[in-house]
Short mmCIF file of C-alpha atoms in Angstrom, two decimals:
data_model
loop_
_atom_site.label_atom_id
_atom_site.label_comp_id
_atom_site.label_asym_id
_atom_site.label_seq_id
_atom_site.Cartn_x
_atom_site.Cartn_y
_atom_site.Cartn_z
CA ASP Z 3 0.00 0.00 0.00
CA GLY Z 4 2.87 2.36 -0.77
CA GLY Z 5 3.75 3.58 2.72
CA ILE Z 6 0.29 4.89 3.55
CA THR Z 7 -1.44 3.57 6.62
CA GLN Z 8 -5.04 4.01 7.63
CA SER Z 9 -6.56 3.07 10.92
CA PRO Z 10 -8.69 1.48 12.03
CA LYS Z 11 -9.56 -1.00 9.27
CA TYR Z 12 -13.12 -1.34 10.52
CA LEU Z 13 -15.01 1.27 12.51
CA PHE Z 14 -18.47 1.25 13.97
CA ARG Z 15 -20.27 4.37 15.05
CA LYS Z 16 -23.58 5.18 16.61
CA GLU Z 17 -25.75 7.76 14.96
CA GLY Z 18 -25.01 11.26 16.21
CA GLN Z 19 -21.36 10.59 17.01
CA ASN Z 20 -18.38 12.17 15.38
CA VAL Z 21 -15.56 9.83 14.40
CA THR Z 22 -12.01 10.48 13.18
CA LEU Z 23 -10.23 8.33 10.62
CA SER Z 24 -6.46 8.31 10.63
CA CYS Z 25 -4.19 8.56 7.57
CA GLU Z 26 -0.40 8.63 7.78
CA GLN Z 27 2.18 8.52 5.00
CA ASN Z 28 5.96 8.18 5.16
CA LEU Z 29 6.54 8.89 1.47
CA ASN Z 30 7.36 12.57 1.98
CA HIS Z 31 4.48 13.45 -0.36
CA ASP Z 32 3.14 16.98 -0.38
CA ALA Z 33 -0.42 16.20 -1.42
CA MET Z 34 -2.98 14.05 0.37
CA TYR Z 35 -6.56 13.14 -0.46
CA TRP Z 36 -9.65 11.58 1.07
CA TYR Z 37 -12.13 9.61 -1.01
CA ARG Z 38 -15.37 7.87 -0.27
CA GLN Z 39 -16.36 4.65 -2.04
CA ASP Z 40 -19.88 3.20 -1.96
CA PRO Z 41 -20.74 -0.35 -3.10
CA GLY Z 42 -20.51 -0.81 -6.84
CA GLN Z 43 -19.32 2.73 -7.43
CA GLY Z 44 -16.18 4.63 -8.14
CA LEU Z 45 -14.39 6.98 -5.78
CA ARG Z 46 -15.62 10.45 -4.88
CA LEU Z 47 -13.32 13.14 -3.55
CA ILE Z 48 -14.11 14.52 -0.10
CA TYR Z 49 -11.13 16.79 0.64
CA TYR Z 50 -7.60 17.27 -0.58
CA SER Z 51 -4.54 19.05 0.73
CA GLN Z 52 -1.68 20.37 -1.37
CA ILE Z 53 0.53 21.42 1.50
CA VAL Z 54 0.64 21.62 5.28
CA ASN Z 55 -2.01 23.88 6.84
CA ASP Z 56 -3.96 24.07 3.60
CA PHE Z 57 -6.86 22.00 2.26
CA GLN Z 58 -9.74 22.31 -0.21
CA LYS Z 59 -13.18 20.79 -0.49
CA GLY Z 60 -13.86 18.10 -3.04
CA ASP Z 61 -17.22 17.10 -4.51
CA ILE Z 62 -18.79 15.77 -1.31
CA ALA Z 63 -17.26 17.71 1.60
CA GLU Z 64 -20.52 18.34 3.48
CA GLY Z 65 -20.54 16.60 6.84
CA TYR Z 66 -16.77 16.05 6.85
CA SER Z 67 -13.80 17.99 8.19
CA VAL Z 68 -10.04 17.60 7.89
CA SER Z 69 -6.81 19.05 9.23
CA ARG Z 70 -3.27 19.06 7.91
CA GLU Z 71 -1.01 20.10 10.77
CA LYS Z 72 1.82 17.79 9.72
CA LYS Z 73 3.02 16.76 6.28
CA GLU Z 74 2.64 13.07 7.03
CA SER Z 75 -0.83 13.18 8.58
CA PHE Z 76 -4.27 14.02 7.16
CA PRO Z 77 -7.05 12.90 9.52
CA LEU Z 78 -10.69 12.93 8.41
CA THR Z 79 -13.56 13.56 10.83
CA VAL Z 80 -16.97 12.27 9.89
CA THR Z 81 -19.41 14.46 11.75
CA SER Z 82 -22.98 13.82 12.80
CA ALA Z 83 -24.01 16.18 9.99
CA GLN Z 84 -23.09 13.54 7.41
CA LYS Z 85 -26.44 11.91 6.66
CA ASN Z 86 -25.22 8.66 5.16
CA PRO Z 87 -21.71 8.00 6.48
CA THR Z 88 -21.58 4.21 6.02
CA ALA Z 89 -18.95 3.67 3.31
CA PHE Z 90 -15.39 2.64 2.55
CA TYR Z 91 -12.99 5.56 3.06
CA LEU Z 92 -9.71 5.76 1.19
CA CYS Z 93 -6.78 8.05 1.78
CA ALA Z 94 -4.21 8.75 -0.92
CA SER Z 95 -1.08 10.80 -1.40
CA SER Z 96 0.98 12.06 -4.31
CA ILE Z 97 4.35 13.76 -4.65
CA LEU Z 98 2.77 16.99 -5.80
CA ALA Z 99 -0.82 18.16 -6.03
CA GLY Z 100 -1.35 17.81 -9.76
CA VAL Z 101 -3.68 14.97 -10.65
CA THR Z 102 -1.16 13.66 -13.18
CA ASP Z 103 1.06 12.75 -10.27
CA THR Z 104 0.29 9.16 -9.39
CA GLN Z 105 -1.86 8.82 -6.31
CA TYR Z 106 -0.92 6.05 -3.91
CA PHE Z 107 -3.73 4.67 -1.80
CA GLY Z 108 -3.92 3.32 1.71
CA PRO Z 109 -5.78 0.10 2.59
CA GLY Z 110 -8.97 1.93 3.54
CA THR Z 111 -11.27 2.17 6.55
CA ARG Z 112 -14.74 0.67 6.42
CA LEU Z 113 -17.12 2.77 8.50
CA THR Z 114 -20.48 1.41 9.56
CA VAL Z 115 -23.10 3.47 11.33
CA LEU Z 116 -25.25 1.40 13.65
CA GLY O 28 -26.43 10.22 -6.68
CA GLU O 29 -25.69 7.00 -4.86
CA SER O 30 -26.98 3.64 -6.00
CA VAL O 31 -26.64 1.26 -3.09
CA GLY O 32 -26.21 -2.30 -4.21
CA LEU O 33 -25.49 -1.39 -7.82
CA HIS O 34 -24.32 -4.51 -9.59
CA LEU O 35 -20.85 -4.13 -11.06
CA PRO O 36 -20.33 -5.03 -14.70
CA THR O 37 -18.44 -8.31 -14.76
CA LEU O 38 -16.02 -9.79 -17.25
CA SER O 39 -15.14 -13.49 -17.04
CA VAL O 40 -11.99 -14.56 -18.83
CA GLN O 41 -10.21 -17.88 -19.14
CA GLU O 42 -6.78 -17.94 -17.53
CA GLY O 43 -4.17 -17.30 -20.19
CA ASP O 44 -6.52 -15.43 -22.51
CA ASN O 45 -6.37 -11.70 -23.11
CA SER O 46 -8.79 -9.42 -21.27
CA ILE O 47 -10.28 -6.23 -22.63
CA ILE O 48 -11.98 -3.89 -20.19
CA ASN O 49 -13.88 -0.96 -21.64
CA CYS O 50 -14.73 2.46 -20.29
CA ALA O 51 -16.83 5.25 -21.75
CA TYR O 52 -15.78 8.60 -20.35
CA SER O 53 -18.02 11.59 -20.00
CA ASN O 54 -16.10 14.79 -20.63
CA SER O 55 -14.73 15.59 -24.07
CA ALA O 56 -12.42 18.13 -22.40
CA SER O 57 -10.67 15.47 -20.33
CA ASP O 58 -6.99 15.32 -21.15
CA TYR O 59 -5.65 12.65 -18.83
CA PHE O 60 -6.87 9.15 -18.08
CA ILE O 61 -5.82 6.52 -15.57
CA TRP O 62 -6.56 2.87 -14.95
CA TYR O 63 -6.54 1.55 -11.40
CA LYS O 64 -6.87 -1.99 -10.07
CA GLN O 65 -8.62 -2.62 -6.77
CA GLU O 66 -8.42 -5.98 -5.07
CA SER O 67 -11.06 -6.92 -2.55
CA GLY O 68 -10.77 -4.93 0.68
CA LYS O 69 -7.77 -2.93 -0.51
CA GLY O 70 -7.08 0.50 -1.89
CA PRO O 71 -6.78 1.09 -5.66
CA GLN O 72 -3.41 0.49 -7.28
CA PHE O 73 -2.18 2.50 -10.27
CA ILE O 74 -1.80 0.45 -13.45
CA ILE O 75 -1.23 2.79 -16.38
CA ASP O 76 -2.10 6.25 -17.60
CA ILE O 77 -2.44 8.03 -20.92
CA ARG O 78 -2.69 11.64 -22.06
CA SER O 79 -5.14 12.84 -24.67
CA ASN O 80 -2.38 13.48 -27.22
CA MET O 81 -1.77 9.73 -27.42
CA ASP O 82 -3.87 6.86 -28.81
CA LYS O 83 -2.03 3.99 -27.23
CA ARG O 84 0.35 3.31 -24.41
CA GLN O 85 1.88 0.03 -23.34
CA GLY O 86 3.11 -1.22 -20.02
CA GLN O 87 4.07 -4.59 -18.70
CA ARG O 88 1.34 -6.96 -19.97
CA VAL O 89 -1.09 -4.04 -20.21
CA THR O 90 -2.07 -1.69 -23.03
CA VAL O 91 -4.38 1.29 -22.85
CA LEU O 92 -6.16 2.52 -25.96
CA LEU O 93 -7.84 5.90 -26.23
CA ASN O 94 -10.45 6.79 -28.85
CA LYS O 95 -11.29 10.45 -28.40
CA THR O 96 -13.81 10.46 -31.24
CA VAL O 97 -16.21 8.21 -29.35
CA LYS O 98 -14.86 9.02 -25.86
CA HIS O 99 -13.81 5.45 -25.23
CA LEU O 100 -10.96 4.01 -23.22
CA SER O 101 -9.92 0.38 -22.99
CA LEU O 102 -7.48 -1.63 -20.94
CA GLN O 103 -6.04 -4.77 -22.45
CA ILE O 104 -4.39 -7.34 -20.21
CA ALA O 105 -2.31 -9.96 -21.97
CA ALA O 106 -2.19 -13.58 -20.79
CA THR O 107 -4.56 -13.03 -17.89
CA GLN O 108 -3.44 -14.56 -14.59
CA PRO O 109 -5.35 -15.40 -11.38
CA GLY O 110 -3.70 -12.41 -9.71
CA ASP O 111 -5.45 -10.13 -12.20
CA SER O 112 -8.78 -10.79 -10.48
CA ALA O 113 -9.96 -7.43 -9.22
CA VAL O 114 -12.19 -4.48 -9.96
CA TYR O 115 -10.74 -2.17 -12.58
CA PHE O 116 -11.55 1.53 -12.60
CA CYS O 117 -10.95 4.12 -15.25
CA ALA O 118 -10.66 7.73 -14.16
CA GLU O 119 -10.54 10.95 -16.17
CA ASN O 120 -9.25 14.41 -15.42
CA PRO O 121 -11.21 17.26 -16.99
CA MET O 122 -8.94 20.09 -18.12
CA ASP O 123 -10.74 22.58 -15.88
CA SER O 124 -10.32 20.51 -12.73
CA ASN O 125 -6.63 20.07 -12.10
CA TYR O 126 -6.90 18.26 -8.81
CA GLN O 127 -9.88 16.07 -9.31
CA LEU O 128 -10.46 12.76 -11.01
CA ILE O 129 -13.85 11.55 -12.20
CA TRP O 130 -14.06 7.84 -11.54
CA GLY O 131 -16.06 5.23 -13.43
CA ALA O 132 -18.10 2.63 -11.57
CA GLY O 133 -15.63 -0.17 -12.23
CA THR O 134 -15.57 -3.57 -13.94
CA LYS O 135 -15.06 -6.78 -12.02
CA LEU O 136 -12.65 -9.16 -13.75
CA ILE O 137 -13.08 -12.84 -12.92
CA ILE O 138 -10.48 -15.37 -14.02
CA LYS O 139 -11.71 -18.86 -14.82
CA PRO O 140 -9.18 -21.67 -14.24
#
């Protein structure tokens, strides 16, 4: 998985709770990304970060928040405002922020709301 | 919108045969295309990419063909092996969206022994 770790692998949450998904990379990449994947579908971009202390919304940012305090870390918080949070969440990184730079993905976190 | 339980298109191929996975992309302004492979329970893995100024690009056992006239992309896998079993995604990058990829729904490749 290219030096990107995500934890935990499986996560269960009660409705109304916030939960934070971890993503760490040791590739010295500047850019990091969070995607959501639903069954039988492709990936949709939640947030991305080109550099430390900077991040931008993707297509489906509502109900999610991120921080980028360190180059190697890009945690994603799924808030209670996200109406349908059950999904497979994937973190990725690339050397630079251009999409033509290959994105390397972590193993993913499967979030289930009970 | 979301389609929970959407059935993935599936391609079954005999081991040793060539596989051809097709993808119709949506944006005629897209100038960069990528194929990813995703094994069950894992993150996607980059396979090969191609820019819009090319029609064909070859890698190790894989070839990507781009037909801009009909907005069609294909991935050819030579001598398919059991380890090729996965879901394959094509993704496109519209010229006006430098940091975002638009992903297809994926095709599940099944290898028959």
